[in-house]
Coordinates of C-alpha atoms and ligand atoms in Angstrom, one line a residue:
X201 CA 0.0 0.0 0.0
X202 CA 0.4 3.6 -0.8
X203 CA 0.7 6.3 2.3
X204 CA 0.7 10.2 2.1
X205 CA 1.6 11.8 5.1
X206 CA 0.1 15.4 5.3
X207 CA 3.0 18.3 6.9
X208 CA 6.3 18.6 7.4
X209 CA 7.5 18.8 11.4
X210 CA 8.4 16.8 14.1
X211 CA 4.7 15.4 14.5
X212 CA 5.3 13.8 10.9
X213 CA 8.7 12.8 11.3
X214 CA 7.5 10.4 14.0
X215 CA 4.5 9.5 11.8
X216 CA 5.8 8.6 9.1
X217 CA 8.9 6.7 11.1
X218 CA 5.6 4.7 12.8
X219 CA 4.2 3.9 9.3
X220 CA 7.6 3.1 8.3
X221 CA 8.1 -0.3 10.9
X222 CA 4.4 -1.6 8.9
X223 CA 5.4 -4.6 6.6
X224 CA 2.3 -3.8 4.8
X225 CA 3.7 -0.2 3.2
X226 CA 5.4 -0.5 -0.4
X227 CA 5.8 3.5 -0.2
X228 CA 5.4 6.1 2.2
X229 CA 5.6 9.7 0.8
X230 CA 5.3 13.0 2.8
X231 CA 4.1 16.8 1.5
X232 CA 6.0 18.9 2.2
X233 CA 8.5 16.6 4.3
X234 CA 11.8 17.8 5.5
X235 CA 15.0 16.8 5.6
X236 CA 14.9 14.2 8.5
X237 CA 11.5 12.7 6.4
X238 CA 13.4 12.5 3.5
X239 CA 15.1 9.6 5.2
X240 CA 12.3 7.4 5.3
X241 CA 9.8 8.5 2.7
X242 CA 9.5 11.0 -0.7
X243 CA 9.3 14.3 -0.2
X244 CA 7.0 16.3 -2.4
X245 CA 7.4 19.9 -2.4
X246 CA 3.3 20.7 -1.9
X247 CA 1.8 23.0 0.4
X248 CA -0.1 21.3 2.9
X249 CA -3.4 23.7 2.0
X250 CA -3.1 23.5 -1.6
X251 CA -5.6 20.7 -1.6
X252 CA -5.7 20.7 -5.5
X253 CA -2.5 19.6 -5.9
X254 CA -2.2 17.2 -3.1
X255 CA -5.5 15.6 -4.9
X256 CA -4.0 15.4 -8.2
X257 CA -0.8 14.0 -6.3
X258 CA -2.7 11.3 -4.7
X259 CA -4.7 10.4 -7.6
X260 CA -1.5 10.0 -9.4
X261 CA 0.8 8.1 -7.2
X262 CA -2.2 5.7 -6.5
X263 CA -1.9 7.0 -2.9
X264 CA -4.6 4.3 -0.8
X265 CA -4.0 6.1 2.5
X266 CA -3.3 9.9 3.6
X267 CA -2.7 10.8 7.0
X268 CA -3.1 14.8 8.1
X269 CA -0.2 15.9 10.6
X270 CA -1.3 19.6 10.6
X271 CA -4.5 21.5 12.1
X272 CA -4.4 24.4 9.3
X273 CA -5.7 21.7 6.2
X274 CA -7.9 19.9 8.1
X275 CA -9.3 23.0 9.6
X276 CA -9.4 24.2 5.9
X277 CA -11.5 21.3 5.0
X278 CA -8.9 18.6 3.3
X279 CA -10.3 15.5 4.8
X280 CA -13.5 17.1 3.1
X281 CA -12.0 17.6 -0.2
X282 CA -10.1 14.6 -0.4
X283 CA -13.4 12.5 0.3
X284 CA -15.5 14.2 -2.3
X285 CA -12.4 13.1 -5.2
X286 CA -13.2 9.4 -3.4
X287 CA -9.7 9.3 -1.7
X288 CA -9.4 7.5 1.5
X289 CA -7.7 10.3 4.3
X290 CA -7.7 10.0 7.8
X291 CA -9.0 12.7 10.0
X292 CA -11.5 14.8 11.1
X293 CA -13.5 16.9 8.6
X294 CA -14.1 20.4 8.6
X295 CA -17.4 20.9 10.9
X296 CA -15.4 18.6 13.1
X297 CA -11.9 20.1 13.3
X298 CA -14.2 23.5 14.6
X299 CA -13.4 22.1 17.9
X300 CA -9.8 23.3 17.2
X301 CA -10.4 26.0 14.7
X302 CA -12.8 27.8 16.7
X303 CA -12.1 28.3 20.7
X304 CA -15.7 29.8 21.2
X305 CA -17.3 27.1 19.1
X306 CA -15.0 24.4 21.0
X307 CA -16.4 26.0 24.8
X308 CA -20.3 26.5 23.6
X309 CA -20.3 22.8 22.9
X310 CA -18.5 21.5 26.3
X311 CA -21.2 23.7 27.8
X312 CA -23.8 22.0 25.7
X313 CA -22.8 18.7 26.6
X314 CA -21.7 19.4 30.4
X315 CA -17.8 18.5 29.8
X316 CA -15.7 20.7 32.6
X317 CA -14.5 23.4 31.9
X318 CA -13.5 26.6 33.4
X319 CA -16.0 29.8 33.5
X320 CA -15.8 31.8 30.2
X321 CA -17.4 34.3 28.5
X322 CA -16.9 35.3 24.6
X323 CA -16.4 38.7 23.0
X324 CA -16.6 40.2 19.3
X325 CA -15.8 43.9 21.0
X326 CA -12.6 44.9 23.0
X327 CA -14.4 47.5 25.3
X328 CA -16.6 44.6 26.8
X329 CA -14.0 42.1 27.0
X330 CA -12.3 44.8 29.2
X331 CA -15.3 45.4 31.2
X332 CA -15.8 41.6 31.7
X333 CA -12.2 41.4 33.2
X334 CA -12.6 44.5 35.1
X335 CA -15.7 42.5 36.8
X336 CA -13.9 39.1 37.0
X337 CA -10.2 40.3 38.0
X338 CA -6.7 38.8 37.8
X339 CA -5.6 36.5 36.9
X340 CA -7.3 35.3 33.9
X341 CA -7.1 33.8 30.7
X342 CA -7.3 35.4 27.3
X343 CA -7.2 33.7 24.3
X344 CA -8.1 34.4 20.4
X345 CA -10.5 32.5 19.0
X346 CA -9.1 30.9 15.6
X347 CA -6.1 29.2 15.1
X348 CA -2.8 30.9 16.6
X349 CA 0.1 27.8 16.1
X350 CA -0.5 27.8 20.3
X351 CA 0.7 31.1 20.8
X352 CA -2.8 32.5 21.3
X353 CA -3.6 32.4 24.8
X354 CA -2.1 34.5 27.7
X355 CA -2.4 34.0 30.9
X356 CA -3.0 37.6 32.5
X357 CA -1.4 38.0 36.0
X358 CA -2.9 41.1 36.4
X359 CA -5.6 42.9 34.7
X360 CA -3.3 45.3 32.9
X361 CA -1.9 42.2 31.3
X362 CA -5.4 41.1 30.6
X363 CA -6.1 44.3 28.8
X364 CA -2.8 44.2 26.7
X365 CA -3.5 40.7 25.5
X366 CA -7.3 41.6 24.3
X367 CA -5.6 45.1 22.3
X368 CA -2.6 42.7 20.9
X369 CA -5.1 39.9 19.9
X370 CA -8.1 42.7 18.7
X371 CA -6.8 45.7 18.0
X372 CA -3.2 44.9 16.7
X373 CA -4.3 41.7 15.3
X374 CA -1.3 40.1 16.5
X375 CA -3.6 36.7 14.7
X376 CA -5.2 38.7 11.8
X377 CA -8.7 36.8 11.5
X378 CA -8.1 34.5 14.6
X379 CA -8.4 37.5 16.9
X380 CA -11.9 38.7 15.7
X381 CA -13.4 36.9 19.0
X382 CA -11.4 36.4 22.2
X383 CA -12.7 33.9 25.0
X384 CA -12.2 35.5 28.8
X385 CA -11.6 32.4 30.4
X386 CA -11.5 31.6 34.7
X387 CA -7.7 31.0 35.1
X388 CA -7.4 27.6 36.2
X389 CA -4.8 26.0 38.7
X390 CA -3.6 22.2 38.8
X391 CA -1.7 20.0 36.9
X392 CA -2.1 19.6 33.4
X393 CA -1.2 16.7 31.1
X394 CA -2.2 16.1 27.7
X395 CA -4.2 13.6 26.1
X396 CA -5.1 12.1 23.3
X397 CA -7.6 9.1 21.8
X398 CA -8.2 7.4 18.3
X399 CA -11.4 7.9 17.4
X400 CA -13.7 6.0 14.1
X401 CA -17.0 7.9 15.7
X402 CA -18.4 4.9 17.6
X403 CA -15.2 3.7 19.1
X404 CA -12.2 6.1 21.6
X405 CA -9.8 4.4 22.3
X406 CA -7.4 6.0 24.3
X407 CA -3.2 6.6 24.0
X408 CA -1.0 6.4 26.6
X409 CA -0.7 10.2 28.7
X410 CA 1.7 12.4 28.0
X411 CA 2.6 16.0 28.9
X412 CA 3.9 19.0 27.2
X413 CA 6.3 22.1 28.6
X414 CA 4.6 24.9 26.7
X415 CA 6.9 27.6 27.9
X416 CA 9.9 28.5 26.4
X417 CA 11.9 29.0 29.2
X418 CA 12.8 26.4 32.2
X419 CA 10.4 26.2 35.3
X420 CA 8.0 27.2 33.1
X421 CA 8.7 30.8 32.5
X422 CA 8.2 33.0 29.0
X423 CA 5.6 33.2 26.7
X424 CA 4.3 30.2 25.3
X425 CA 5.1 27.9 22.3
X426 CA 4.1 25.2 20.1
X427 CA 5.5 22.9 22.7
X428 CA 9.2 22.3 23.4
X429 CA 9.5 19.1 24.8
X430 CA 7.2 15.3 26.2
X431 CA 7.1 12.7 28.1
X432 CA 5.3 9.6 28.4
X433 CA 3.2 8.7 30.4
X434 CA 2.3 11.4 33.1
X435 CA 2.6 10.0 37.1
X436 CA -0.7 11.2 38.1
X437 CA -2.8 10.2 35.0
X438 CA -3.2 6.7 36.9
X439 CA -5.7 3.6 35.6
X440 CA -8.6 5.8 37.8
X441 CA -8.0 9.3 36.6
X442 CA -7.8 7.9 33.0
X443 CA -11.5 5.8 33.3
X444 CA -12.6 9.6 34.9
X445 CA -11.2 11.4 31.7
X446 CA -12.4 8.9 29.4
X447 CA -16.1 8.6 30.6
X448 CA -16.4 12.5 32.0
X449 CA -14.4 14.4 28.6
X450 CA -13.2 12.2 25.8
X451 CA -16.7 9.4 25.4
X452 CA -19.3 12.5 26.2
X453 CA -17.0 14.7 23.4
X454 CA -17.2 12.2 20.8
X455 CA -20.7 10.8 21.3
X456 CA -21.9 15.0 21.6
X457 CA -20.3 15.3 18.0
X458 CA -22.5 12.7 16.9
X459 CA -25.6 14.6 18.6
X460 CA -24.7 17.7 16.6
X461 CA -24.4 15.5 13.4
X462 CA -20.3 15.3 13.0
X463 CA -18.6 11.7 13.1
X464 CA -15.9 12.7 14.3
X465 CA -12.9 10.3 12.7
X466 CA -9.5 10.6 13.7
X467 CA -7.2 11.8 16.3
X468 CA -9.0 14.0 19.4
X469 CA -6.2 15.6 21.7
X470 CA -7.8 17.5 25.1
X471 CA -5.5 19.6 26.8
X472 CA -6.8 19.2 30.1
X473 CA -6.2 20.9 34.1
X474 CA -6.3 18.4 36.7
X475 CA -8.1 20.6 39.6
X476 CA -8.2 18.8 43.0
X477 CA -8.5 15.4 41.3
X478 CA -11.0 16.5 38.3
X479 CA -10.0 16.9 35.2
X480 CA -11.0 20.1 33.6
X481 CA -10.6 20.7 29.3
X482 CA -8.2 23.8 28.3
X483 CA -8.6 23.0 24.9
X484 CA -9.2 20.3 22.5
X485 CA -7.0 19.8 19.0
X486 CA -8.2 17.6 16.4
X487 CA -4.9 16.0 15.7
X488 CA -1.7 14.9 17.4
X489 CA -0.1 17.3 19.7
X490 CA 3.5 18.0 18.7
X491 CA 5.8 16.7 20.6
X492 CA 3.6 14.8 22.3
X493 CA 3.0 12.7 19.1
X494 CA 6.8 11.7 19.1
X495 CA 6.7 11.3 23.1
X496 CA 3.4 9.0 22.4
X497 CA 4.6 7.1 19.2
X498 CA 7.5 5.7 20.9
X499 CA 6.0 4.0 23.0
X500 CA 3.3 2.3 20.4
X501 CA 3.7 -1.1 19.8
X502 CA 0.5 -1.6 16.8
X503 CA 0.9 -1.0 13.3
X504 CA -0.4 2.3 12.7
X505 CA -1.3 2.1 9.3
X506 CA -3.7 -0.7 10.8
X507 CA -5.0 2.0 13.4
X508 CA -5.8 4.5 10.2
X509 CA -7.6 2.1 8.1
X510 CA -9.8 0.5 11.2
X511 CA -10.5 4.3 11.7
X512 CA -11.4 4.8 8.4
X513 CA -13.6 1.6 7.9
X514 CA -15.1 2.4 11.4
X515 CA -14.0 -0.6 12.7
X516 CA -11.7 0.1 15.6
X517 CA -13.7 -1.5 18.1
X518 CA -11.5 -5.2 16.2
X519 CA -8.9 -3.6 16.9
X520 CA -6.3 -3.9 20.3
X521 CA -3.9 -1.1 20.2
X522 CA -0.5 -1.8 22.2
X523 CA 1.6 0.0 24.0
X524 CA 4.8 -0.1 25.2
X525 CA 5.8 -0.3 29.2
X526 CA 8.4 2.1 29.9
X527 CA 9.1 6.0 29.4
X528 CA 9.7 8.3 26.8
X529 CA 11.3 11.5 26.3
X530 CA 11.4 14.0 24.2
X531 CA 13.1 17.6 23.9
X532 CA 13.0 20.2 21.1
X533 CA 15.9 21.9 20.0
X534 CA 14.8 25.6 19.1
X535 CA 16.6 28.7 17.4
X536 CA 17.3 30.9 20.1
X537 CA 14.7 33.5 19.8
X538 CA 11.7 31.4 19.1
X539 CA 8.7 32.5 19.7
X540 CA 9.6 35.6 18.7
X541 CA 12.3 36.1 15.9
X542 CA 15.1 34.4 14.8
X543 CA 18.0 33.8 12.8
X544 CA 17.5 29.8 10.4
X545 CA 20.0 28.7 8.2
X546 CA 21.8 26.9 10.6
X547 CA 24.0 24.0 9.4
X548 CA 23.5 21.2 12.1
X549 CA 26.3 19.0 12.5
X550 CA 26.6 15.3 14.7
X551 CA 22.9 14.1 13.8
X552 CA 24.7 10.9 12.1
X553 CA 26.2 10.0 16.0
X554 CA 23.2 10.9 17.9
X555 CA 20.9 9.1 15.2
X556 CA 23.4 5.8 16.6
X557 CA 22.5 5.9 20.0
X558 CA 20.3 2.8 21.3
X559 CA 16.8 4.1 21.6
X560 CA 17.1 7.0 20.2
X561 CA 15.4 9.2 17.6
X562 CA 16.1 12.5 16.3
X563 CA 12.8 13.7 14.5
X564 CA 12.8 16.7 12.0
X565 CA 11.1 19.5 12.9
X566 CA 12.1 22.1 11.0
X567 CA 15.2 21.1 8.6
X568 CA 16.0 21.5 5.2
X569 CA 18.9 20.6 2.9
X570 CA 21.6 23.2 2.2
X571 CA 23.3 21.3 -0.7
X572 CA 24.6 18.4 0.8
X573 CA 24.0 20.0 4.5
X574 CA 21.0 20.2 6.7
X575 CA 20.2 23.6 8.0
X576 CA 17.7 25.2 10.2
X577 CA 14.6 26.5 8.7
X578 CA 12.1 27.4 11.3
X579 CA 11.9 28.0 15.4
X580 CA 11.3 24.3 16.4
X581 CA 14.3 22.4 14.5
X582 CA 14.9 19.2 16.1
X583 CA 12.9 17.2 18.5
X584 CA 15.1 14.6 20.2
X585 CA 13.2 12.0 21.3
X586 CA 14.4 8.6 23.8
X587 CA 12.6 5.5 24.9
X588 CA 13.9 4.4 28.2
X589 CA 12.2 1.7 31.0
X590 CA 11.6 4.7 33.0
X591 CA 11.7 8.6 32.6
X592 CA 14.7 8.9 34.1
X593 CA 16.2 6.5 31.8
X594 CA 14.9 8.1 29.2
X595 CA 15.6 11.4 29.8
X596 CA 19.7 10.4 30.3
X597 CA 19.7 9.4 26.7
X598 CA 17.8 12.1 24.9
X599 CA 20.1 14.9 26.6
X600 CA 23.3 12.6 26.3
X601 CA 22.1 12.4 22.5
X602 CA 21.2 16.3 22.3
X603 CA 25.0 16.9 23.1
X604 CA 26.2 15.4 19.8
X605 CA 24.0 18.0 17.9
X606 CA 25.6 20.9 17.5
X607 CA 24.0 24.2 15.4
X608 CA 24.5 27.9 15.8
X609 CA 22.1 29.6 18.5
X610 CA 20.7 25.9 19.4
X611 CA 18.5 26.4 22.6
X612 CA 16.6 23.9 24.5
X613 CA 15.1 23.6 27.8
X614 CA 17.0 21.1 30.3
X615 CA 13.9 20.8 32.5
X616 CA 12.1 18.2 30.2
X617 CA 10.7 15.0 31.8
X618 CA 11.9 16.6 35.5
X619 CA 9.8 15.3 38.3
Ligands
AMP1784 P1 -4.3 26.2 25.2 O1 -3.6 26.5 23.9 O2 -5.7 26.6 25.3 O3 -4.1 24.8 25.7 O4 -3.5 27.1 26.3 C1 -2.1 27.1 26.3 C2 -1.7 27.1 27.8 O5 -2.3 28.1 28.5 C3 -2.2 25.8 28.5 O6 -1.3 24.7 28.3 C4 -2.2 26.3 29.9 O7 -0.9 26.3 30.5 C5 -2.6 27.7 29.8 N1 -4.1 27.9 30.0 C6 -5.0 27.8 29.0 N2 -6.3 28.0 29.6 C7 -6.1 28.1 30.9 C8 -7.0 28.3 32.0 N3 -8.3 28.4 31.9 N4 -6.4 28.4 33.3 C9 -5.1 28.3 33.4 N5 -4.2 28.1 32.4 C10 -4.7 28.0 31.2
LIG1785 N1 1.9 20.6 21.8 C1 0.6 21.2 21.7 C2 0.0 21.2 20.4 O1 0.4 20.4 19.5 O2 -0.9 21.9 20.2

C-alpha cells in the first residue's frame, strides 16, 4: 500500500517513522516533508493547503491512505475535499476540526454537553471584553478565537496584562482573522497533562498520557510555544484518573459530536487541568499534539497504518492497540529567539552520532537541505526524542544524544521530563 503523510514537522517525522516499521507499506511519501522525512519517505514539495495539488498527487501516485499531521488543512476542509475526489484520508472533517479552529465554538459545545470546563465568556468587541475582566479580575485567561500555532492564549497575572492581551489579539491583530473573538476564560490551577484518543465515531480508544512544557523558558517561565518538549506517560494520569477522563471528557465529546451530526474520525487531543482530582478541558486539537505525538509514538507497539484504516472503515472497536511499558522522552531543539524572531540557516552537524544511539530518535522538525547540509529553517528544529524503562532513563539518553548535535544559536530547555 500507498501512504501520504500530510505536513512537514516533528509530529510527521514520528508519523511517518511509525508507518515506516508496517510490513504492509510499499511506499510512504510525505508533502512537504523535510530533511529528516526524507530519510524514510518521498518528499513532495506541496503545500499542505493546496488541496488541489495534493488531490491530483494522490490520484497520481495511486496514494490508498493519507494521513493529516497539521491542524491548518484539516481545519481548511482537506479530509472534506479529499473524500469528495473518493480518496481515503484520515482525519476529522471540517465541521469537526471546529473544535480546534474555533475556541468559542469548542467551549459553547463542552457547555452544551456538560464536559468541565472553566468559567468563560466570549467577546466580538474589546471594550466589553475589558469590562468583563474588570468584573472578573486577575488572573485570567485570554485567548483568540481561531487558530494561533498555540501562541494564542495568555495568561494575564494582572488585569493590565489582561487588557494588553485583548488590544494585541483585537486591536493589533497580532492573529489577523483568529483574533476577531477572544474567550475571557476563569484561570485555572492544577496540573495539566495532555491527552489524546483514536477515534472512528463509535469507538475512543485512548493513547497512553503524555505532557507538554509549553513555555519557552525552564520552570515554566516565558511566553508560550508550540510545545518544546514530552514525556510519556504522566505519574498522576493513573488507571482511575484515566476511566474519569475517558467517561467525564473524551466518550461524552465524541458521542456529543455525533448529537450535533459530525462523526468525528481521527485523532481527538484534550488539553486538560487536573483541579483537585478533576479533570477540567483547556482545549481540544483535532490531531496529534506536537511533541507529544513523538513522546506517544515511541512508545506504540500496533501498526499504525492498521489504526488509520480501522478508523477509516469504522472498525476500531476489532482492533487492540498496544503500548509499550516504559518511558519516553522528548526535547525540542529551538533557534534561540523562538517564539519571537530568529535567525535559520543553521548548518547542524553530529545528527549521524546521535541518530546511533540505542533508543534513540532524532525527528525533524524544521530542517531542510543546504546542498549536501542540513540547515535550520524554522523556530522548532529538532525534536530529540528517547525511549527508556523509566523517565529517568529516558531522559539520560535524549540529553546525552542532544549533546552530539551541535548548530549555531541551538537552545533547549534542560527541564524536560523533571519530576
Ligand atoms: P491552550 O492552547 O488553550 O491549551 O492554552 C495554552 C496554555 O495556557 C495551557 O497549556 C495552559 O498552560 C494555559 N491555559 C489555558 N487555559 C487556561 C486556564 N483556563 N487556566 C489556566 N491556564 C490556562
Ligand atoms: N503541543 C501542543 C500542540 O500540539 O498543540
Amino acid at each position: 500500500m500507498k501512504v501520504l503523510v500530510i505536513g512537514g514537522g516533528g509530529r510527521e517525522h514520528a508519523l511517518v517513522w511509525s508507518l515506516s516499521k508496517s510490513n504492509k507499506i510499499k511506499g510512504i511519501y510525505c508533502c512537504p516533508g523535510n530533511a529528516g522525512i526524507a530519510e524514510l519517505a518521498k518528499c513532495v514539495d506541496v503545500a499542505v493547503d493546496d488541496f488541489e495539488a495534493l488531490i491530483d498527487f494522490a490520484k497520481y501516485e495511486w496514494i490508498e491512505c493519507t494521513i493529516v499531521g497539521p491542524e491548518v488543512p484539516l481545519a481548511r476542509g482537506i479530509v472534506d475535499a479529499f473524500q469528495r475526489e473518493g480518496l481515503n484520508i484520515v482525519g476529522p472533517q471540517k465541521r469537526a476540526a471546529m473544535l480546534e479552529s474555533s475556541k468559542s465554538f469548542a467551549k459553547d459545545f463542552l457547555r452544551s454537553y456538560k464536559i468541565p470546563t472553566a468559567e468563560y465568556k466570549v467577546f466580538s468587541y474589546h471594550v466589553h471584553a475589558k469590562e468583563y475582566i474588570r468584573l472578573k479580575g486577575a488572573p485570567i485567561v485570554v485567548k483568540a478565537d481561531g487558530l494561533a500555532a498555540g501562541k494564542g492564549v495568555f495568561v494575564a497575572l494582572t488585569e493590565t496584562e489582561a487588557f494588553e492581551a485583548v488590544d494585541y489579539i483585537m486591536n493589533e491583530r497580532a492573529f489577523g482573522e483568529a483574533g476577531d473573538k477572544v474567550i475571557i476564560e476563569e484561570c485555572l490551577f492544577g496540573k495539566e497533562a495532555s491527552f489524546m484518543v483514536f477515534t472512528d465515531g463509535n469507538t475512543v480508544m485512548p493513547m497512553v498520557s503524555s505532557q507538554d512544557y509549553k513555555r519557552i523558558y525552564e520552570n515554566d517561565k516565558g511566553p508560550n510555544t508550540g510545545g518544546m518538549g514530552a514525556y510519556s506517560p504522566v505519574h498522576f494520569i493513573t488507571p482511575e484518573m484515566e476511566d474519569t477522563i475517558m467517561s467525564t471528557i473524551m466518550v461524552p465529546a465524541i458521542a456529543g459530536m455525533k448529537k450535533e451530526g459530525i462523526n468525528y474520525k481521527g485523532v481527538l487531543y484534550a488539553g486538560l487541568m487536573i483541579k483537585n482530582g478533576k479533570p477540567y478541558v483547556l482545549e481540544f486539537n483535532c490531531r496529534f499534539g506536537d511533541p507529544e505525538a513523538q513522546a506517544v509514538l515511541m512508545r506504540l507497539d500496533t501498526d499504525l497504518l492498521d489504526i488509520a484504516m480501522a478508523i477509516n472503515e469504522e472498525r476500531l472497536h476489532e482492533l487492540e492497540v498496544k503500548w509499550k511499558d516504559g518511558a519516553s522522552v522528548c526535547v525540542v531543539l529551538a533557534s534561540k529567539g523562538y517564539p519571537g524572531g530568529y535567525e535559520a540557516q543553521k548548518t547542524i552537524t553530529g545528527l549521524e552520532d546521535a541518530a546511533k544511539e540505542q533508543d534513540v530518535m532524532v525527528f525533524h522538525s524544521g530542517t531542510a537541505f543546504s546542498g549536501s547540509s542540513v540547515v535550520s529553517s524554522s523556530g522548532r528544529v529538532l525534536c530529540v526524542g528517547a525511549y527508556g524503562a523509566d523517565i529517568h532513563t529516558a531522559k539520560l539518553l535524549a540529553y546525552r544524544a542532544i549533546e552530539k548535535i551541535q548548530f549555531d544559536n541551538k537552545y533547549f530547555r534542560r527541564d524536560i521530563g523533571k519530576m
